[in-house]
Coordinates of C-alpha atoms and ligand atoms in Angstrom, one line a residue:
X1 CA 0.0 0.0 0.0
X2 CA 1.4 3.4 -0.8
X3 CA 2.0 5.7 1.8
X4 CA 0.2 9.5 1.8
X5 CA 2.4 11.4 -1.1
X6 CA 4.5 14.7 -0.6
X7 CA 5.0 17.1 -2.8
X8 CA 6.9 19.9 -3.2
X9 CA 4.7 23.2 -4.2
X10 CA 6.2 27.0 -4.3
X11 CA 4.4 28.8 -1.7
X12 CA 4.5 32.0 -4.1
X13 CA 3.3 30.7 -7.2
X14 CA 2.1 27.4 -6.5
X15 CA 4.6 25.3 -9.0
X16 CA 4.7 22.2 -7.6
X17 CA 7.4 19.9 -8.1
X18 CA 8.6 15.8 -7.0
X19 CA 11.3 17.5 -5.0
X20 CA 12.7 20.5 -2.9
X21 CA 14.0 23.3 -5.0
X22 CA 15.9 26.5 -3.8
X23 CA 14.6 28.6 -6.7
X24 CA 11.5 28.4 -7.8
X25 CA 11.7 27.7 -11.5
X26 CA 8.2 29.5 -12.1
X27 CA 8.5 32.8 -10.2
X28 CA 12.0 32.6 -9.0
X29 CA 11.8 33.3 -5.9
X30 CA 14.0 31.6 -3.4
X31 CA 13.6 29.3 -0.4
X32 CA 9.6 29.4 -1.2
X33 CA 8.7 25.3 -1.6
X34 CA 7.5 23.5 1.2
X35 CA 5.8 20.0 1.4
X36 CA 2.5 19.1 1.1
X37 CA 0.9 15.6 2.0
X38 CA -2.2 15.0 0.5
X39 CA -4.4 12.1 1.8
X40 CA -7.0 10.4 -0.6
X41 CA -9.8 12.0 2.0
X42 CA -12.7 14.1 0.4
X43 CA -15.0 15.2 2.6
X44 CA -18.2 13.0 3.1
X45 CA -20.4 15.1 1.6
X46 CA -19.2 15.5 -1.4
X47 CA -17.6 11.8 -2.3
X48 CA -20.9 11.4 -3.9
X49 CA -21.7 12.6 -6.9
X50 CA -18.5 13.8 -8.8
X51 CA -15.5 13.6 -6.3
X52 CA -12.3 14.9 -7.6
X53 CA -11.2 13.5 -10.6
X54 CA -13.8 10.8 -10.6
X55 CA -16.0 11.9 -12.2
X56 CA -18.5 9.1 -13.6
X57 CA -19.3 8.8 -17.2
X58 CA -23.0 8.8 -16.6
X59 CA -22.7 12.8 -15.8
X60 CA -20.6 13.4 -18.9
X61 CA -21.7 16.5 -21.0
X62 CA -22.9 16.4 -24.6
X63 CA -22.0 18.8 -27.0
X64 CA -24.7 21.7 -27.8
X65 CA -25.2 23.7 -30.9
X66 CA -24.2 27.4 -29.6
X67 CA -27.2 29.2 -31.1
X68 CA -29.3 26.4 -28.8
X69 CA -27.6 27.2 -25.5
X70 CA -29.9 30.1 -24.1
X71 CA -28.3 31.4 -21.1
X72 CA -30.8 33.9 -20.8
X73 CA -29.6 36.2 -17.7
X74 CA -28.1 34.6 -14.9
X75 CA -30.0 34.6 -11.8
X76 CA -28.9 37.4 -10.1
X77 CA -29.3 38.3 -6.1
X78 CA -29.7 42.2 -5.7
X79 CA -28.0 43.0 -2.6
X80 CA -29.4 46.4 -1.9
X81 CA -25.9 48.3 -2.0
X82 CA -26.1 49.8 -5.4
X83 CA -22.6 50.4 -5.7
X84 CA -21.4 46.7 -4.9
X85 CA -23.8 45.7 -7.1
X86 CA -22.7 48.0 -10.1
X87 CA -19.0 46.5 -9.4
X88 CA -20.6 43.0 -9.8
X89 CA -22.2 44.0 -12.5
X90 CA -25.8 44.2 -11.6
X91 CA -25.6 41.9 -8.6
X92 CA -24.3 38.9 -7.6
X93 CA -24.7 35.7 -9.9
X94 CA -26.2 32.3 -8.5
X95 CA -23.4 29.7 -7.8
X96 CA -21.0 32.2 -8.1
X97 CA -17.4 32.8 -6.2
X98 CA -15.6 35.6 -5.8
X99 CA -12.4 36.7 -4.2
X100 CA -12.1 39.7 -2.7
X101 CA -9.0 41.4 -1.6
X102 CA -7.0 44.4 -0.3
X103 CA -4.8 46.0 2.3
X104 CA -5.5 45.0 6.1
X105 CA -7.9 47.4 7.3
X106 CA -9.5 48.7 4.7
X107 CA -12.6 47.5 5.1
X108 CA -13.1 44.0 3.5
X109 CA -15.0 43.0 6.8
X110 CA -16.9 45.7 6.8
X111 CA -18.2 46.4 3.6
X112 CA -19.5 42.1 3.5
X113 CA -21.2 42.5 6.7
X114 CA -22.9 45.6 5.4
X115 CA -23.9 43.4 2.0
X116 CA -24.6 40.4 4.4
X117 CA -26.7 42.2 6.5
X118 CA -28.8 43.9 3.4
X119 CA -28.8 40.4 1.9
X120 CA -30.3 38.8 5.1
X121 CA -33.0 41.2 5.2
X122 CA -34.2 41.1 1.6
X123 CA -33.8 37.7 0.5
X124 CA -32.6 35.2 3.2
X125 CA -30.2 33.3 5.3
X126 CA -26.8 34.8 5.3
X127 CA -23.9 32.5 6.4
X128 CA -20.8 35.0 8.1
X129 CA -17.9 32.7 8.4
X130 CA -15.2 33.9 10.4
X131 CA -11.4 32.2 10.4
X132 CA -10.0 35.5 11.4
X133 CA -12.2 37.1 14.4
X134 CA -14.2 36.0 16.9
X135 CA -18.0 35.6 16.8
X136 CA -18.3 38.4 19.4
X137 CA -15.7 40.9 17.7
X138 CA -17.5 40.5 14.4
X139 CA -21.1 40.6 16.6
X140 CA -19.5 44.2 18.2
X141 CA -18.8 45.0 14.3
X142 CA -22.3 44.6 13.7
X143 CA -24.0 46.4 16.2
X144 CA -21.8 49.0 15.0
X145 CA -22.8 49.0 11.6
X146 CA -26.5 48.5 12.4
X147 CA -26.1 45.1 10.8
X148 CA -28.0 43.2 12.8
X149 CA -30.7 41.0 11.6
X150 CA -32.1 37.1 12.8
X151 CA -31.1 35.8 9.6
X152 CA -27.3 37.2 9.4
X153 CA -25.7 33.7 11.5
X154 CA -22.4 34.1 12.4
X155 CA -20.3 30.7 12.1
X156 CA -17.0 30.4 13.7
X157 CA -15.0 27.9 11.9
X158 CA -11.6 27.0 10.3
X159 CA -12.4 23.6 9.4
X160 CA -13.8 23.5 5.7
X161 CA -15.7 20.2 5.8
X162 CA -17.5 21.3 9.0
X163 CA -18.4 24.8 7.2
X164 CA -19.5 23.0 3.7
X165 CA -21.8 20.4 6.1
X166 CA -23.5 23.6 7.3
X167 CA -23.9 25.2 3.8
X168 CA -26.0 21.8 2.9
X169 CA -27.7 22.1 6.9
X170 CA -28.7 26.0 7.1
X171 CA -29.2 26.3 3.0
X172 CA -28.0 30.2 2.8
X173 CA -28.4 32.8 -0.1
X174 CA -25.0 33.9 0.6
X175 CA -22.3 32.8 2.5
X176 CA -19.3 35.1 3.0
X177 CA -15.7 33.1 4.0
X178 CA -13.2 35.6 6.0
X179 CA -10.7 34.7 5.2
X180 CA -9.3 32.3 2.8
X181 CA -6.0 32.3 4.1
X182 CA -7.5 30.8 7.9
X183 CA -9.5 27.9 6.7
X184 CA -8.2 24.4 6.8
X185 CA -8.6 21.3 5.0
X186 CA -7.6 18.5 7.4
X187 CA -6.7 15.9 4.2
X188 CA -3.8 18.6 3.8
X189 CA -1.0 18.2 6.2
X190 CA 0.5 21.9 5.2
X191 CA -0.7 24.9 7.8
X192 CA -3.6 27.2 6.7
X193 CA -2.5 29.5 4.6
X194 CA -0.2 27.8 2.6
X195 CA -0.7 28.0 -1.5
X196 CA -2.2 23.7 -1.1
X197 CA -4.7 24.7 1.6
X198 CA -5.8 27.7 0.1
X199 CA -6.1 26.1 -2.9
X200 CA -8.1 23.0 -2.3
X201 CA -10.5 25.1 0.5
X202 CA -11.4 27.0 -2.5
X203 CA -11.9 24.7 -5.0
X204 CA -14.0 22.3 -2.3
X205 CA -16.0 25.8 -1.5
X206 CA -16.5 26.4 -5.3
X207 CA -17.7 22.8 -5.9
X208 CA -20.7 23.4 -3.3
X209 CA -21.1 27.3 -4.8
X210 CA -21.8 25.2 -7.9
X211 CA -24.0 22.3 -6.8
X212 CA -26.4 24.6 -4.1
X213 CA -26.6 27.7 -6.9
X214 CA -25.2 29.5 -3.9
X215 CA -22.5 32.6 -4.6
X216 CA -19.4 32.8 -2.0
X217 CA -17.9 35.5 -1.5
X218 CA -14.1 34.6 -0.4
X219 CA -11.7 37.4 1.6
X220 CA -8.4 37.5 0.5
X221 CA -5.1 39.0 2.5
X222 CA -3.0 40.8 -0.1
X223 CA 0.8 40.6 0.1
X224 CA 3.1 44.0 0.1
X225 CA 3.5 43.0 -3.8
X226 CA 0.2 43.8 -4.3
X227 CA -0.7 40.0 -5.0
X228 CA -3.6 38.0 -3.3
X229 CA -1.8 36.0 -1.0
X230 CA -1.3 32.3 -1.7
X231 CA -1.1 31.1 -4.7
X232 CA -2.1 32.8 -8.1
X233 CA -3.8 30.5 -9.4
X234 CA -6.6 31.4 -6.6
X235 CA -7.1 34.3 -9.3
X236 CA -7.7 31.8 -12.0
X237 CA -10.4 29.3 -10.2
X238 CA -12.7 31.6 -8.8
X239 CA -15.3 33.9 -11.2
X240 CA -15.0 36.8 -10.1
X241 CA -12.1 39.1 -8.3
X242 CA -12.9 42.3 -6.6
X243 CA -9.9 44.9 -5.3
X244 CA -10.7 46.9 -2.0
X245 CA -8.4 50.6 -2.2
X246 CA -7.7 53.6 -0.9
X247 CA -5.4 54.4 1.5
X248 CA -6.0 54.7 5.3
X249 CA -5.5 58.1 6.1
X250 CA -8.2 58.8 3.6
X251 CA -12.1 58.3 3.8
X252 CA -12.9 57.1 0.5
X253 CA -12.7 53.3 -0.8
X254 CA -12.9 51.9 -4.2
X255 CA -14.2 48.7 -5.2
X256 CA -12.7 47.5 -8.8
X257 CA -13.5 43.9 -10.7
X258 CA -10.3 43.3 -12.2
X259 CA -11.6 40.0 -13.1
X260 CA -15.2 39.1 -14.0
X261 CA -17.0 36.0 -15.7
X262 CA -20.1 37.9 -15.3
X263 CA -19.7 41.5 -15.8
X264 CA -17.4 44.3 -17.3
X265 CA -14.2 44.9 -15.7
X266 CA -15.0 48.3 -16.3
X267 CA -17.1 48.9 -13.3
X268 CA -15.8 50.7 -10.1
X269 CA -17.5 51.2 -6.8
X270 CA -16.8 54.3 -4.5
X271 CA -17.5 54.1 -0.7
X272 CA -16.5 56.5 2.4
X273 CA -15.4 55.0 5.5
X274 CA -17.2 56.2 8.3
X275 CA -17.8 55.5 11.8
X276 CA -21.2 53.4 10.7
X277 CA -19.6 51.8 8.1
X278 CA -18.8 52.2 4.6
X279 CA -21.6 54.8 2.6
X280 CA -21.5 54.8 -0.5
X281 CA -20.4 57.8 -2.9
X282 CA -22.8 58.8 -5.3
X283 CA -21.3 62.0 -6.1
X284 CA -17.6 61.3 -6.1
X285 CA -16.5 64.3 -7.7
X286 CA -18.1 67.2 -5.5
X287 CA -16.4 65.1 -2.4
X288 CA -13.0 65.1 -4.1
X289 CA -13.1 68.9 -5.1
X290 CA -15.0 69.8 -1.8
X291 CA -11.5 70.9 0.0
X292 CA -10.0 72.2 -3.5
X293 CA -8.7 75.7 -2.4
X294 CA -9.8 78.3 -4.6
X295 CA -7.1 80.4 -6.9
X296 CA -4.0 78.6 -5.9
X297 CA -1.1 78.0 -7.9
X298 CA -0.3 75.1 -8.5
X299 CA -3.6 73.2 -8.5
X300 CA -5.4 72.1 -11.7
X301 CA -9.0 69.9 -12.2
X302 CA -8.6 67.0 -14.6
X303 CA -11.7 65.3 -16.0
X304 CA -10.7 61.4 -15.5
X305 CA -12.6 58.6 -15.8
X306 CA -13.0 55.7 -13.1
X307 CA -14.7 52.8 -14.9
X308 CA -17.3 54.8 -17.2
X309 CA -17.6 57.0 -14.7
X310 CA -16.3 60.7 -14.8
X311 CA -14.6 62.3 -12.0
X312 CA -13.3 65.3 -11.5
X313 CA -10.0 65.5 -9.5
X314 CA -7.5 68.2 -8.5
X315 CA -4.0 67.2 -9.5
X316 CA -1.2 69.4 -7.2
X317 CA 1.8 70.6 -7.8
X318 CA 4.5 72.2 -6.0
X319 CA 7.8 73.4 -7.7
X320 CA 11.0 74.6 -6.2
X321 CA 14.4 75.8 -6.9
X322 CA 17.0 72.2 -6.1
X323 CA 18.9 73.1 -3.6
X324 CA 21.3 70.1 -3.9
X325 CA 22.1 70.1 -7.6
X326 CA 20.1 66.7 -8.4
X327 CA 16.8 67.9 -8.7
X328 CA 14.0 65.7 -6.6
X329 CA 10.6 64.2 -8.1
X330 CA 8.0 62.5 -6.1
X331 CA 4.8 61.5 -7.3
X332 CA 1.2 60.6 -5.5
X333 CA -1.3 59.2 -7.0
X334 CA 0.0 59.2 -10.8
X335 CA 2.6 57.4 -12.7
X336 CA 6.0 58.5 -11.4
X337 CA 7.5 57.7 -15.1
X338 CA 4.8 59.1 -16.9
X339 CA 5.3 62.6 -14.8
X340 CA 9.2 62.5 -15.6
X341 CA 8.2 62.8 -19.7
X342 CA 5.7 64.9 -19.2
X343 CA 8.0 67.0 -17.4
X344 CA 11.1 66.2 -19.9
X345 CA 8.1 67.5 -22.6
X346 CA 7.5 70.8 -21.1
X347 CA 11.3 71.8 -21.0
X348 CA 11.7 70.6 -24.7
X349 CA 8.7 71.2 -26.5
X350 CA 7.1 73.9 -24.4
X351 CA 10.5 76.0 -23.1
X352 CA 9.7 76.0 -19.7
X353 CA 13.2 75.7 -17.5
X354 CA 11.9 73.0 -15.3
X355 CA 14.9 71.0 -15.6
X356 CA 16.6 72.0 -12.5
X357 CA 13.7 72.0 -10.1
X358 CA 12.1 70.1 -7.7
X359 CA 9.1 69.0 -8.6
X360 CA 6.0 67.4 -6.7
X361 CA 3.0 66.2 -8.0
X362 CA 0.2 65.1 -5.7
X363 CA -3.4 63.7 -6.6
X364 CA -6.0 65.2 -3.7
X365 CA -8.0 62.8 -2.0
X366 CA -5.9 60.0 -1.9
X367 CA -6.9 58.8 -5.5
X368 CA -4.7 56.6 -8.2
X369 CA -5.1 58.0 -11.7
X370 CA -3.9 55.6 -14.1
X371 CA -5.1 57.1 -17.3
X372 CA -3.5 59.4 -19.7
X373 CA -6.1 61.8 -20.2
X374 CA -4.6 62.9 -17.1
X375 CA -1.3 64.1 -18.7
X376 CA -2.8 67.9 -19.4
X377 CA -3.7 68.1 -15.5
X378 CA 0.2 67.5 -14.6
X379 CA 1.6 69.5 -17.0
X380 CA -0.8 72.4 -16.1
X381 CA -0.5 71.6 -12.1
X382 CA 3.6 71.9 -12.9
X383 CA 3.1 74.8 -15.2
X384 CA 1.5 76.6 -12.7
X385 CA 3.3 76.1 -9.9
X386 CA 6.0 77.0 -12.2
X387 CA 4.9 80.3 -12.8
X388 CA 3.4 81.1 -9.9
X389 CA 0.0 81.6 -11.6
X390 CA -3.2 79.6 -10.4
X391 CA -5.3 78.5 -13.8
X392 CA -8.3 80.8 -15.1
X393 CA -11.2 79.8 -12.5
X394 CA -13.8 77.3 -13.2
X395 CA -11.3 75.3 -15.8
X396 CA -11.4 71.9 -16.2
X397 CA -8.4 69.8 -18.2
X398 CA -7.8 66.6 -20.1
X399 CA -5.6 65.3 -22.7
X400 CA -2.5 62.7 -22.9
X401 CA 0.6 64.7 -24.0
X402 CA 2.6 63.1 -26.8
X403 CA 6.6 63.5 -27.0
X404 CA 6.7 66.0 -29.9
X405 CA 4.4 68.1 -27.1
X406 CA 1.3 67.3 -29.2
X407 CA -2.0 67.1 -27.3
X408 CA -3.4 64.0 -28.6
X409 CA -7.3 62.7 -28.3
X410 CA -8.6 60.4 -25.1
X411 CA -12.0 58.4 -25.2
X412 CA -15.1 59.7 -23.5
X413 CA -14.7 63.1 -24.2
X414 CA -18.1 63.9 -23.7
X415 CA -19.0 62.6 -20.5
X416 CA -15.8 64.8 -19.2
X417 CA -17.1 68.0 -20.4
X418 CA -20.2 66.7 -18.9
X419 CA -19.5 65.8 -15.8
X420 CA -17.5 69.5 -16.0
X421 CA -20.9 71.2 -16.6
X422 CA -22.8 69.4 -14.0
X423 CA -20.3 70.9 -11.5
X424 CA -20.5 74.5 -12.5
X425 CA -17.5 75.1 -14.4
X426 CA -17.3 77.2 -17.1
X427 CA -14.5 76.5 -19.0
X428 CA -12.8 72.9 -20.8
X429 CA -9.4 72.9 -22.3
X430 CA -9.3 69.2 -24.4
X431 CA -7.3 67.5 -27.2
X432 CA -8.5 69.5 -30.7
X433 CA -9.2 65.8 -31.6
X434 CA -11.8 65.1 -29.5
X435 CA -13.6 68.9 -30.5
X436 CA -13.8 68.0 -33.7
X437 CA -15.7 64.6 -32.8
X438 CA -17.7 65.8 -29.8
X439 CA -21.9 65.2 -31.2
X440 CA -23.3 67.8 -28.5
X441 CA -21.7 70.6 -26.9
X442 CA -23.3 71.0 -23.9
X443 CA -24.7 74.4 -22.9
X444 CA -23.0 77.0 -20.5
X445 CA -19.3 75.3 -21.2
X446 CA -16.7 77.1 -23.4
X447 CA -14.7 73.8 -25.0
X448 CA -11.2 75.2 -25.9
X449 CA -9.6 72.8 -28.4
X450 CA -5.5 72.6 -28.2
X451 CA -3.3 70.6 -30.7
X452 CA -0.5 71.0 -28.2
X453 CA 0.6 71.1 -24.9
X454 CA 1.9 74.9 -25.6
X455 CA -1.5 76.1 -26.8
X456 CA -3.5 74.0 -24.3
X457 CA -1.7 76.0 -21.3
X458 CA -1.8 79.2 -22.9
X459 CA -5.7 78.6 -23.1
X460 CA -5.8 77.2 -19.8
X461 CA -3.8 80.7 -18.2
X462 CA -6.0 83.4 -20.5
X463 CA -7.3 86.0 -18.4
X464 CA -5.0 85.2 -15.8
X465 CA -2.3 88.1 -15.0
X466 CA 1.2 86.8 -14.2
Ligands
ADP501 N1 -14.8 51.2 16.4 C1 -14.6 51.7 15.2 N2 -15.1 52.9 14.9 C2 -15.0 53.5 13.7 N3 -14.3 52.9 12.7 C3 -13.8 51.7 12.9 C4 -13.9 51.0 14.2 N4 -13.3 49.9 14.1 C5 -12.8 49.8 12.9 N5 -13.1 50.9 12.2 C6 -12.7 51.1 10.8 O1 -12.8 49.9 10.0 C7 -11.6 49.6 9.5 C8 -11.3 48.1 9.6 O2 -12.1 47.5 8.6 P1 -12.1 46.0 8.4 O3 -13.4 45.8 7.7 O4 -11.9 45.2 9.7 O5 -10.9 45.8 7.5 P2 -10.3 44.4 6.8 O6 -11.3 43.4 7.0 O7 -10.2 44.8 5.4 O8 -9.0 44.2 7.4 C9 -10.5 50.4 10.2 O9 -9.4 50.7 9.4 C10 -11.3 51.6 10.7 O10 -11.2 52.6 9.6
MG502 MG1 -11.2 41.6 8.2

């Protein structure tokens, strides 16, 4: 009879391999594999019907004509916070699982009690499993949150078999896992946490998911590279992943989809932390712009886009003579590259001496912009710090900047200028590009068209005195 088998599997990336390596051929990373005995264990419920790779032949699937396969619309459960469910992409699908990860802290916990708590008092049992806290921290959490409710149960439990046999006993509409990383698989010999364990807890958790119609929503712990931790592959089994942001010392949260089987990508959710719990942000912009001070140089609006959503953020600047010969750049909240051509651009295209400056460029609010359109709003921020000039009031910008110091075209232009009317300014400076194309120019905003980074800031300082 063969003894339980080892293997070797790289706690980073999950390559698994006959014996110990020092570098992980995968990911390279070093000293990472450690063993994992697996014993020929599933848990009783589930040996039935289609246990691992056994899978009988009686279930086996017949191929379909595509036109003939109506999915229709996936059953979807409405959880009541229209924000998660616009990340989700109108709600959560039946059967579903989804990761969701970010920083400790941020408010993974939160945010699912809040959705477990709606989802218990519209539609039904809610299942809280909790690895991590106790019953009576995450019952303190709740009274806090005013996320009470007879049908929210809280179930604390590491061991997956015992949670899976009280998926089948209680029968939930939801059940929430926090986290991955604490539950255990006892046919594992490897520590929770480790890539095997978090592995095969999800893939047991997603078989049930499957066979009760019942979506899981999974926390995940994300390492200071950024990853989920535990193995990648986590990424790969489940449907849908969700990204928690924001930083601390800042109120507002974002939730993105960066992977979805049942939804755009696209779609972003924006939340404030507050002492009740997370609210959600339905007017992002007007909170991002409400601390904007008024005629200061240095501080530009850019018209970005979050998702399909426009949003209107002040990009900073603060320039000053280097007083140690090798001038110093530091960037918040946009691409540190991207700033250093944009800057290299305005010394060489636009003949501003910026070269020998320090230069700062901040994003108010605590925000990531990732997009180019947001190029105009750094150069102009630099620009004006520069010169000591605040922008002509009520001026919104967008536009990437090109290395011959073009201003070149960005998608959406519309709903920029829009979102720039709703809010009461006056005044757009955008790519000549996207003039030319825009269908409707909405009333009570001038829309300046630039072909380069030279005319767009002479349009955005007009009417300013220097
Ligand atoms: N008693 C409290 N009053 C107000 N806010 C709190 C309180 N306790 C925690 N928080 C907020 O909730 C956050 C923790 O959220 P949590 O959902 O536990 O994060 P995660 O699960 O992502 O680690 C804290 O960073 C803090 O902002
Ligand atoms: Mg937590």
């Amino acid at each position: 009879m063969k003894g339980p088998k080892g293997v070797f599997v790289c706690q980073e990336c999950g390559y698994e391999s006959a014996k110990w390596m020092g570098k992980c051929p995968a990911c390279a990373s070093w000293n990472r594999f450690a063993e994992e005995v697996r014993h020929e264990a599933a848990p009783a419920r589930m040996s039935g019907r289609r246990s691992g790779s056994g899978r009988g032949l009686a279930s086996a699937a017949v191929p379909i004509p595509v036109g003939q396969v109506i999915s229709g619309d996936e059953e979807r459960l409405i959880t009541g916070i229209g924000e998660f469910d616009r990340v989700l992409g109108g709600g959560i699908v039946a059967g579903s699982v989804a990761l969701i990860g970010g920083d400790p802290g941020i408010g993974k916990s939160t945010i699912l009690l809040q959705v477990s708590a709606s989802v218990a008092r519209r539609i039904g049992p809610v299942l809280y499993v909790t690895g991590e806290e106790s019953a009576r921290q995450v019952g303190l959490r709740a009274a806090r949150l005013d996320a009470e409710c007879e049908r929210l149960l809280v179930l604390p439990e590491t061991d997956v078999v015992s949670i899976i046999e009280q998926i089948y006993a209680v029968r939930p509409a939801l059940v929430v896992v926090d986290s991955i990383q604490t539950m255990d698989y006892a046919g594992l010999e490897s520590s929770p946490g480790s890539v095997g364990q978090v592995r095969e807890c999800t893939a047991l958790l997603m078989r049930v998911a499957k066979e009760q119609g019942v979506p899981i929503f999974l926390v995940g712990h994300v390492t200071k590279s950024g990853a989920i931790a535990g193995p990648k592959v986590l990424e790969h089994i489940v449907d849908t992943v969700l990204y928690f942001e924001g930083e601390s010392a800042h109120a507002h949260r974002i939730i993105r989809a960066v992977k979805n089987r049942y939804g755009s990508t696209n779609e972003v959710g924006i939340f404030a932390m507050t002492d009740s719990g997370l609210e959600q942000v339905e007017n992002p912009s007007e909170m991002l712009l409400s601390e904007r001070p008024g005629g200061a140089a240095g501080s530009v609006v850019v018209a970005s886009l979050e998702g399909t959503r426009p949003l209107l953020v002040e990009v900073q600047s603060l320039v000053a003579r280097s007083v140690t010969g090798t001038p110093r750049r530091t960037t918040t909240g946009v691409d540190y590259n991207r700033t250093a051509i944009i800057i290299a651009v305005l010394e060489r295209r636009a003949g501003f001496a910026i070269g020998m400056e320090d230069i700062y460029v901040n994003v108010a609010g605590g925000v990531a912009l990732n997009e180019p359109a947001v190029d105009l709003g750094i150069a102009a921020a630099v620009v004006s710090s520069f010169r000591g000039v605040p922008a002509a009031g009520g001026t919104v910008v967008f536009g990437e900047v090109g290395l011959a110091g073009e201003l070149r075209a960005v998608n959406h232009a519309d709903v920029r200028v829009a979102e720039a009317q709703r809010l009461g300014f006056g005044r757009c400076v955008v790519p000549g590009h996207n003039l030319k194309n825009m269908t409707r120019r909405p009333k009570g905003v001038e829309v300046v068209g630039a072909a380069s980074v030279r005319e767009a800031l002479d349009a955005v300082f007009t009417g300013v005195r220097s």
